[in-house]
Coordinates of C-alpha atoms and ligand atoms in Angstrom, one line a residue:
X14 CA 116.9 125.4 89.1
X15 CA 118.1 127.6 92.0
X16 CA 116.0 130.5 90.6
X17 CA 113.1 128.2 90.4
X18 CA 113.4 127.2 94.0
X19 CA 113.6 130.8 95.2
X20 CA 110.7 132.0 93.4
X21 CA 108.8 128.9 94.4
X22 CA 109.6 129.3 98.0
X23 CA 108.3 132.9 97.9
X24 CA 105.2 131.7 96.2
X25 CA 104.6 128.7 98.3
X26 CA 101.8 130.2 100.4
X27 CA 99.9 131.6 97.4
X28 CA 99.6 128.7 95.0
X29 CA 95.8 129.1 94.5
X30 CA 96.0 132.8 94.2
X31 CA 98.7 132.6 91.6
X32 CA 96.9 130.0 89.5
X33 CA 95.7 132.6 87.0
X34 CA 99.0 134.2 86.2
X35 CA 101.0 132.1 83.7
X36 CA 103.9 129.9 84.6
X37 CA 106.8 131.2 82.5
X38 CA 109.5 128.9 81.2
X39 CA 112.7 129.8 79.5
X40 CA 114.9 127.3 77.7
X41 CA 118.7 127.5 78.1
X42 CA 119.9 126.2 74.7
X43 CA 123.6 125.6 74.8
X44 CA 126.2 123.4 73.1
X45 CA 127.7 122.3 76.4
X46 CA 124.6 120.5 77.4
X47 CA 125.0 116.7 77.9
X48 CA 123.0 114.0 76.1
X49 CA 120.3 112.4 78.1
X50 CA 121.5 108.8 78.4
X51 CA 118.8 106.6 76.9
X52 CA 119.6 104.1 79.7
X53 CA 117.8 106.5 82.0
X54 CA 114.7 104.7 80.6
X55 CA 115.9 101.3 81.7
X56 CA 113.6 98.7 83.0
X57 CA 114.0 95.9 85.7
X58 CA 112.6 92.4 85.5
X59 CA 112.9 90.2 88.5
X60 CA 111.8 86.7 89.3
X61 CA 109.0 88.0 91.5
X62 CA 105.4 87.2 91.5
X63 CA 104.2 87.3 87.9
X64 CA 106.8 89.6 86.4
X65 CA 108.6 86.9 84.5
X66 CA 106.4 83.9 84.6
X67 CA 102.9 84.9 83.3
X68 CA 103.9 88.5 82.7
X69 CA 106.6 88.1 80.1
X70 CA 107.2 84.4 79.6
X71 CA 104.3 81.9 79.1
X72 CA 106.3 79.2 77.3
X73 CA 106.0 78.1 73.7
X74 CA 103.1 75.7 74.4
X75 CA 100.8 78.3 76.0
X76 CA 97.5 79.2 74.6
X77 CA 98.3 82.8 75.2
X78 CA 99.6 84.2 71.9
X79 CA 103.4 84.2 72.0
X80 CA 106.5 84.2 70.0
X81 CA 108.9 81.4 71.2
X82 CA 107.3 81.6 74.6
X83 CA 107.3 85.4 75.1
X84 CA 103.8 87.1 75.2
X85 CA 103.1 88.9 72.0
X86 CA 101.1 91.7 73.5
X87 CA 103.7 92.4 76.1
X88 CA 106.5 92.3 73.6
X89 CA 104.7 94.8 71.4
X90 CA 104.1 97.1 74.4
X91 CA 107.8 97.0 75.3
X92 CA 109.0 97.6 71.8
X93 CA 106.9 100.9 71.7
X94 CA 108.8 102.1 74.8
X95 CA 112.1 101.5 73.0
X96 CA 113.4 99.8 76.2
X97 CA 117.2 100.6 76.1
X98 CA 118.3 98.2 78.9
X99 CA 116.7 95.4 81.0
X100 CA 118.0 94.4 84.4
X101 CA 117.6 90.7 85.4
X102 CA 117.2 88.4 87.3
X103 CA 116.9 90.5 90.5
X104 CA 116.7 92.2 93.0
X105 CA 117.0 90.0 96.0
X106 CA 116.4 87.0 93.7
X107 CA 119.7 87.5 92.1
X108 CA 121.7 86.6 95.2
X109 CA 120.0 83.2 95.4
X110 CA 120.0 82.5 91.7
X111 CA 122.3 79.7 90.4
X112 CA 122.4 80.3 86.6
X113 CA 123.5 76.6 85.8
X114 CA 120.0 75.6 86.9
X115 CA 118.5 77.7 84.0
X116 CA 120.3 76.2 81.0
X117 CA 119.9 73.2 78.9
X118 CA 116.7 71.3 78.0
X119 CA 113.9 73.0 79.9
X120 CA 112.3 69.6 80.9
X121 CA 115.7 68.7 82.7
X122 CA 116.0 71.9 84.7
X123 CA 115.6 71.7 88.5
X124 CA 112.7 73.3 90.2
X125 CA 113.6 75.9 92.9
X126 CA 111.9 77.8 95.7
X127 CA 111.8 81.6 95.3
X128 CA 112.7 82.3 99.0
X129 CA 112.6 86.0 98.8
X130 CA 109.2 86.3 97.1
X131 CA 106.4 84.3 98.6
X132 CA 108.1 80.9 98.5
X133 CA 106.8 80.4 95.0
X134 CA 108.2 77.3 93.3
X135 CA 109.7 78.1 89.8
X136 CA 110.7 75.6 87.1
X137 CA 113.7 77.6 85.8
X138 CA 112.2 77.6 82.3
X139 CA 113.2 81.2 81.9
X140 CA 117.0 81.3 82.2
X141 CA 120.1 82.8 80.5
X142 CA 119.1 81.9 76.9
X143 CA 115.5 83.1 77.4
X144 CA 116.7 86.4 78.9
X145 CA 119.4 87.1 76.2
X146 CA 117.1 86.2 73.4
X147 CA 114.5 88.6 74.9
X148 CA 117.0 91.4 74.9
X149 CA 117.8 90.6 71.3
X150 CA 114.2 90.7 70.4
X151 CA 113.7 94.1 72.2
X152 CA 116.9 95.5 70.8
X153 CA 118.0 96.4 74.4
X154 CA 121.2 96.0 76.4
X155 CA 121.1 93.2 79.0
X156 CA 122.0 94.1 82.5
X157 CA 122.9 91.0 84.5
X158 CA 122.8 91.0 88.4
X159 CA 125.3 88.5 89.7
X160 CA 125.0 86.3 92.7
X161 CA 127.5 87.4 95.4
X162 CA 125.4 86.7 98.4
X163 CA 125.1 82.9 98.1
X164 CA 127.2 82.3 95.0
X165 CA 130.9 81.9 94.3
X166 CA 133.5 83.8 92.5
X167 CA 133.8 80.9 90.1
X168 CA 130.0 80.8 89.4
X169 CA 129.9 84.4 88.5
X170 CA 133.1 84.3 86.4
X171 CA 131.8 81.2 84.5
X172 CA 128.5 82.9 83.8
X173 CA 130.3 85.8 82.1
X174 CA 132.4 83.2 80.2
X175 CA 129.3 81.2 79.2
X176 CA 127.7 84.3 77.8
X177 CA 130.5 86.1 76.1
X178 CA 133.4 83.7 75.3
X179 CA 133.8 82.5 71.7
X180 CA 135.8 79.4 72.6
X181 CA 136.6 77.2 75.6
X182 CA 134.6 75.0 77.8
X183 CA 131.8 77.5 78.6
X184 CA 131.5 78.5 75.0
X185 CA 131.2 74.8 74.0
X186 CA 128.5 74.2 76.7
X187 CA 126.6 77.3 75.3
X188 CA 126.8 75.9 71.8
X189 CA 125.5 72.5 73.0
X190 CA 122.5 74.4 74.4
X191 CA 121.7 75.9 71.0
X192 CA 123.6 79.2 70.9
X193 CA 127.0 79.2 69.0
X194 CA 127.6 82.9 68.9
X195 CA 128.4 84.7 72.0
X196 CA 126.1 87.4 73.2
X197 CA 127.1 90.8 74.0
X198 CA 127.1 91.8 77.7
X199 CA 128.0 95.2 78.9
X200 CA 126.3 95.8 82.2
X201 CA 127.2 93.5 85.1
X202 CA 126.0 94.1 88.6
X203 CA 128.2 92.5 91.2
X204 CA 125.5 91.7 93.8
X205 CA 122.4 93.5 94.7
X206 CA 121.5 95.3 97.9
X207 CA 124.6 93.7 99.5
X208 CA 123.8 95.7 102.7
X209 CA 120.5 93.7 103.0
X210 CA 119.0 90.7 101.1
X211 CA 122.3 90.4 99.2
X212 CA 124.3 89.2 102.1
X213 CA 124.0 91.8 104.9
X214 CA 127.6 92.9 104.4
X215 CA 129.1 95.9 106.0
X216 CA 130.4 98.5 103.5
X217 CA 134.1 97.7 104.3
X218 CA 133.6 94.0 103.9
X219 CA 131.6 94.3 100.7
X220 CA 134.1 96.7 99.2
X221 CA 136.7 93.9 99.4
X222 CA 134.3 91.3 98.2
X223 CA 133.4 93.5 95.3
X224 CA 137.1 93.9 94.4
X225 CA 137.7 90.1 94.5
X226 CA 134.6 89.2 92.4
X227 CA 135.1 91.8 89.7
X228 CA 138.7 90.6 89.2
X229 CA 137.6 87.3 87.7
X230 CA 134.9 88.7 85.5
X231 CA 136.8 88.9 82.3
X232 CA 136.5 90.7 79.0
X233 CA 136.3 87.9 76.4
X234 CA 136.8 88.6 72.6
X235 CA 136.3 92.3 72.7
X236 CA 133.4 92.3 75.0
X237 CA 133.8 95.1 77.5
X238 CA 132.1 94.8 80.8
X239 CA 130.8 97.9 82.7
X240 CA 131.1 96.7 86.2
X241 CA 128.6 97.9 88.8
X242 CA 129.1 97.7 92.5
X243 CA 126.0 97.3 94.6
X244 CA 125.3 100.7 96.0
X245 CA 123.4 102.4 98.8
X246 CA 119.8 102.5 99.8
X247 CA 118.5 106.1 99.6
X248 CA 120.1 108.0 102.6
X249 CA 123.0 105.7 103.3
X250 CA 125.7 108.0 102.3
X251 CA 128.4 106.2 104.3
X252 CA 128.0 103.2 102.0
X253 CA 128.8 105.3 99.0
X254 CA 131.7 106.9 100.9
X255 CA 133.3 103.6 101.8
X256 CA 132.7 102.0 98.5
X257 CA 134.1 104.9 96.5
X258 CA 137.1 105.1 98.9
X259 CA 138.0 101.4 98.9
X260 CA 136.8 100.2 95.5
X261 CA 136.1 103.2 93.4
X262 CA 138.9 102.5 91.0
X263 CA 137.7 99.0 90.3
X264 CA 134.2 100.0 89.1
X265 CA 132.4 101.6 86.2
X266 CA 129.3 102.3 88.2
X267 CA 127.7 102.2 91.5
X268 CA 124.0 101.7 92.1
X269 CA 121.4 103.6 94.2
X270 CA 118.0 102.4 95.3
X271 CA 115.3 104.9 96.1
X272 CA 111.6 104.0 96.5
X273 CA 108.8 106.4 96.9
X274 CA 107.4 104.6 99.9
X275 CA 105.7 105.7 103.1
X276 CA 107.4 103.2 105.4
X277 CA 109.3 99.9 105.5
X278 CA 107.5 98.6 108.5
X279 CA 103.7 98.3 108.3
X280 CA 101.2 99.3 105.8
X281 CA 102.4 101.5 102.9
X282 CA 98.9 102.6 101.9
X283 CA 96.7 101.4 99.2
X284 CA 97.7 102.2 95.5
X285 CA 94.2 103.3 94.6
X286 CA 92.8 104.8 97.8
X287 CA 94.4 108.0 99.1
X288 CA 93.5 111.5 100.1
X289 CA 94.7 114.8 98.7
X290 CA 97.5 115.2 101.5
X291 CA 98.7 111.6 100.8
X292 CA 98.9 112.5 97.0
X293 CA 101.0 115.7 97.6
X294 CA 103.2 113.8 100.2
X295 CA 104.0 111.2 97.6
X296 CA 105.2 113.9 95.1
X297 CA 107.3 115.5 97.9
X298 CA 108.9 112.2 98.8
X299 CA 109.5 111.4 95.1
X300 CA 111.1 114.7 94.5
X301 CA 113.5 114.2 97.5
X302 CA 115.4 111.9 95.1
X303 CA 117.1 115.1 93.8
X304 CA 118.7 115.8 97.1
X305 CA 119.6 112.2 97.6
X306 CA 121.3 112.0 94.2
X307 CA 123.0 115.3 94.7
X308 CA 124.6 114.1 98.1
X309 CA 125.7 110.8 96.6
X310 CA 127.2 112.6 93.6
X311 CA 129.1 115.0 95.9
X312 CA 130.7 112.1 97.6
X313 CA 131.5 110.5 94.2
X314 CA 133.0 113.8 93.0
X315 CA 135.5 113.8 95.8
X316 CA 136.9 110.4 94.9
X317 CA 136.4 110.5 91.2
X318 CA 137.0 114.0 90.0
X319 CA 136.8 113.1 86.3
X320 CA 133.4 111.5 86.6
X321 CA 134.4 108.1 85.4
X322 CA 132.1 106.2 87.7
X323 CA 128.4 106.4 86.9
X324 CA 125.6 106.5 89.4
X325 CA 122.9 104.0 88.4
X326 CA 119.6 104.3 90.1
X327 CA 118.8 100.7 89.3
X328 CA 115.7 100.5 91.4
X329 CA 113.2 103.2 91.8
X330 CA 109.5 103.9 91.8
X331 CA 106.4 103.7 94.0
X332 CA 105.8 100.9 96.5
X333 CA 102.4 100.5 98.0
X334 CA 100.4 97.7 99.7
X335 CA 99.8 94.6 97.6
X336 CA 96.3 94.5 96.1
X337 CA 93.8 92.7 98.3
X338 CA 93.3 89.1 97.2
X339 CA 96.8 88.7 95.6
X340 CA 99.6 86.5 96.7
X341 CA 101.6 87.8 99.6
X342 CA 105.1 88.6 98.6
X343 CA 104.2 89.0 95.0
X344 CA 104.2 92.9 95.2
X345 CA 101.3 93.3 92.7
X346 CA 100.0 96.7 92.8
X347 CA 97.7 98.9 90.8
X348 CA 99.0 102.1 89.2
X349 CA 97.0 105.3 89.1
X350 CA 97.6 108.8 87.7
X351 CA 99.5 109.5 91.0
X352 CA 102.1 106.9 90.0
X353 CA 102.3 108.6 86.5
X354 CA 103.2 111.9 88.3
X355 CA 105.9 110.2 90.2
X356 CA 107.3 108.8 87.0
X357 CA 107.3 112.1 85.2
X358 CA 108.7 114.1 88.2
X359 CA 111.5 111.5 88.7
X360 CA 112.4 111.3 85.0
X361 CA 112.7 115.2 85.1
X362 CA 115.2 114.9 87.9
X363 CA 117.3 112.2 86.3
X364 CA 117.5 114.3 83.1
X365 CA 119.2 117.1 85.1
X366 CA 121.8 114.7 86.5
X367 CA 122.6 112.8 83.3
X368 CA 126.3 113.7 83.5
X369 CA 126.6 111.4 86.5
X370 CA 123.3 109.3 86.4
X371 CA 124.1 107.0 83.5
X372 CA 121.2 104.6 84.0
X373 CA 118.0 104.1 85.9
X374 CA 115.8 101.1 86.1
X375 CA 112.1 101.5 87.3
X376 CA 110.9 98.7 89.5
X377 CA 109.5 96.8 87.6
X378 CA 108.5 96.1 84.1
X379 CA 105.4 93.9 84.6
X380 CA 103.0 93.0 87.3
X381 CA 105.4 94.2 90.1
X382 CA 105.5 97.5 92.0
X383 CA 105.3 100.5 89.6
X384 CA 104.9 98.5 86.4
X385 CA 104.5 99.4 82.8
X386 CA 102.0 96.5 82.1
X387 CA 99.6 94.4 84.1
X388 CA 98.5 91.0 82.9
X389 CA 95.8 88.6 83.9
X390 CA 95.7 85.3 81.9
X391 CA 95.6 86.4 78.2
X392 CA 94.7 90.1 79.0
X393 CA 97.1 93.0 79.4
X394 CA 96.6 96.6 80.4
X395 CA 99.0 99.5 79.9
X396 CA 99.4 101.5 83.1
X397 CA 99.4 105.3 83.4
X398 CA 103.2 104.9 84.1
X399 CA 103.5 103.2 80.8
X400 CA 102.1 106.2 79.1
X401 CA 104.6 108.6 80.7
X402 CA 107.5 106.4 79.4
X403 CA 105.9 106.5 76.0
X404 CA 105.6 110.3 76.1
X405 CA 109.1 110.6 77.2
X406 CA 110.6 108.4 74.4
X407 CA 111.7 111.5 72.4
X408 CA 114.1 112.5 75.2
X409 CA 116.1 109.3 74.9
X410 CA 119.6 110.2 73.6
X411 CA 118.5 113.8 73.0
X412 CA 120.5 116.8 74.1
X413 CA 119.3 118.2 77.4
X414 CA 117.9 121.7 77.3
X415 CA 118.0 123.1 80.8
X416 CA 114.8 124.9 81.8
X417 CA 113.9 127.7 84.2
X418 CA 110.3 127.4 85.6
X419 CA 108.8 130.2 87.3
X420 CA 106.0 128.6 89.2
X421 CA 104.3 128.5 92.6
X422 CA 105.2 125.9 95.2
X423 CA 103.1 124.0 97.7
X424 CA 104.5 123.1 101.1
X425 CA 103.4 119.5 101.7
X426 CA 103.2 117.2 104.8
X427 CA 106.8 116.7 106.0
X428 CA 107.7 120.3 104.9
X429 CA 108.9 119.5 101.4
X430 CA 108.1 121.9 98.5
X431 CA 106.4 120.7 95.4
X432 CA 106.3 122.9 92.4
X433 CA 102.9 123.2 90.7
X434 CA 104.4 122.9 87.3
X435 CA 107.6 121.0 86.4
X436 CA 109.3 120.8 83.1
X437 CA 112.1 119.1 81.2
X438 CA 113.2 119.7 77.7
X439 CA 115.6 118.2 75.1
X440 CA 116.4 118.7 71.4
X441 CA 117.3 116.1 68.7
X442 CA 117.6 116.6 65.0
X443 CA 116.1 120.2 65.3
X444 CA 113.0 119.0 67.2
X445 CA 112.4 120.3 70.7
X446 CA 110.6 118.0 73.1
X447 CA 109.1 119.7 76.1
X448 CA 107.4 117.7 78.9
X449 CA 105.3 119.5 81.4
X450 CA 103.6 118.4 84.6
X451 CA 100.8 120.2 86.4
X452 CA 100.3 118.4 89.7
X453 CA 97.6 120.6 91.0
X454 CA 94.4 118.6 91.6
X455 CA 92.1 121.4 91.0
X456 CA 93.6 124.4 89.1
X457 CA 94.4 124.7 85.4
X458 CA 97.6 126.3 84.7
X459 CA 98.4 128.8 81.9
X460 CA 102.0 128.3 80.7
X461 CA 104.2 130.5 78.4
X462 CA 107.5 129.1 77.1
X463 CA 109.9 131.5 75.5
X464 CA 111.1 129.6 72.4
X465 CA 114.7 129.9 71.0
X466 CA 115.5 132.6 68.4
X467 CA 114.4 131.4 65.0
X468 CA 111.4 129.5 66.1
X469 CA 108.9 132.3 65.7
X470 CA 106.8 130.2 63.3
X471 CA 107.5 126.8 64.9
X472 CA 104.9 124.1 64.5
X473 CA 103.7 122.3 67.6
X474 CA 102.1 119.0 68.3
X475 CA 101.3 117.4 71.6
X476 CA 100.1 114.5 73.7
X477 CA 98.4 114.6 77.1
X478 CA 97.9 112.2 79.9
X479 CA 95.1 113.3 82.4
X480 CA 92.2 111.9 84.2
X481 CA 88.9 112.7 85.9
X482 CA 90.1 111.5 89.4
X483 CA 93.8 111.3 90.5
X484 CA 93.1 107.7 91.7
X485 CA 91.9 106.6 88.2
X486 CA 93.7 103.6 86.9
X487 CA 93.4 101.0 84.1
X488 CA 92.1 97.6 84.8
X489 CA 91.0 94.6 82.8
X490 CA 87.4 95.7 82.8
X491 CA 88.4 99.4 82.0
X492 CA 91.7 99.2 80.1
X493 CA 91.6 102.7 78.6
X494 CA 90.4 104.8 81.6
X495 CA 93.7 106.7 81.7
X496 CA 95.3 106.9 78.3
X497 CA 97.2 109.1 75.9
X498 CA 95.3 111.7 73.8
X499 CA 96.4 114.2 71.2
X500 CA 96.8 117.7 72.8
X501 CA 95.8 120.5 70.5
X502 CA 95.7 123.4 72.9
X503 CA 99.3 124.8 72.3
X504 CA 100.0 127.6 69.9
X505 CA 103.0 129.7 69.0
X506 CA 102.7 133.4 69.2
X507 CA 105.5 135.9 68.6
X508 CA 108.1 133.3 69.6
X509 CA 106.1 132.1 72.7
X510 CA 104.5 128.8 73.1
X511 CA 101.3 129.2 75.0
X512 CA 99.0 126.7 76.5
X513 CA 96.7 126.0 79.4
X514 CA 97.4 122.8 81.2
X515 CA 94.4 121.1 82.8
X516 CA 94.6 120.1 86.4
X517 CA 96.5 116.9 87.1
X518 CA 97.9 116.6 83.6
X519 CA 101.2 115.6 81.9
X520 CA 101.9 117.0 78.4
X521 CA 104.7 116.4 76.0
X522 CA 105.0 119.0 73.2
X523 CA 107.1 118.5 70.1
X524 CA 108.2 121.7 68.5
X525 CA 110.0 122.2 65.2
Ligands
AHR605 O1 112.0 95.5 93.6 C1 111.7 94.7 94.7 C2 112.9 94.5 95.7 O2 113.2 95.7 96.2 C3 114.2 94.0 95.0 O3 114.3 92.7 94.8 C4 115.1 94.4 96.0 O4 116.4 94.7 95.4 C5 114.6 95.7 96.6 O5 114.6 95.6 98.0

């Protein structure tokens, strides 16, 4: 990576001139490489706008085709992504959620005001059972965000008992509500954004609160909780420092939130209308997550030399202005090929830090921020970001193959450097998966990849995501404007994989 930066910095001024000479990539195949944790492909579903209600859950009596209340189209889309872990119920919502209101017969559940997100009144018809059943249907790990801000220690302790105990009063209550067998629960978040919407704590105070809450979250009948402290917002290194110092030995993971956002005060810009400079700025901001991760990891390394505590980027993605005409506070935004680029570049970074970054959760899975699917009534579209996650499925639980990319860089507004071509690679069962991104809006990019020895006659197949205009997106009238296509332009010659990447394209190659 260092070599990539040096070469890139030298070439930064000459990106157009260099376009004709091939980008060369080498693969560093070695047995010491870590496995890319599949949880890096985690998702996040909050009670926010139409993420849960309408986007995932329509109820069993809905006219929209569903299975036990879950939309069939959305279920199918999520299954194809092999979602490994789903975080719920928030976000900010989590610290005002009282789980007892969401169990028992649905018609008896109290209604509630979602104070964080537009004051929308919810009927609690999607609660603990509905969430855990969804995870079972998707075959994914549940990740529960507990209420610390406005809840009690007892409330959180009893939620864990309700979900995981085989016997006792909470288990009895669960059985009365239709579920005799305990569920499996690994990931437990102790609060969310505790420095902000989750209680406005100081780090010292939260560290003590965290220690107290986690004490009473027990491991019942062999269930082993992986306890996650509410971590920093992007550049708040002091939060990580204090948490690791005062509570590091009581946690399995600490979170980090990093959004690709222009500002927290005022307009963030439209998702679908932006100029070239804004596009490249977005990529620079997105890539800065690498430096942010590195700095948090450096702090963690000082307090946790053996690398026991995971860094979980449990909220990330783009955050634009809400679409005109949508409900304020519902964070419904469109998703263009620019968002797809952000997804690919971010995942590439996460792969490289998989030793410490044990999970990430893009915000959010449906109808909110950088989502996988958008729904309107009985219609659903897959976003460009969805297709990136689909193309990257082969990297889940595969062995990382570090890459060296010799490419030109572009200096963008704000001084950040953005490589023209980025790459990530992994290997599983003898099949190499190589994902490439050409962010250049105009230039095609010839690429040559030196394959490992013994792959002289390798077979290659590929998929490509590209578009006519970088602001292209899928909508209900044009659901396939940006979609995955087979890519047949790669060939193996003398142990080299050669291809030409179209401008603004993402390609995954499978080589065996
Ligand atoms: O993802 C939307 C919100 O962003 C979450 O609720 C909160 O944790 C963060 O500020």
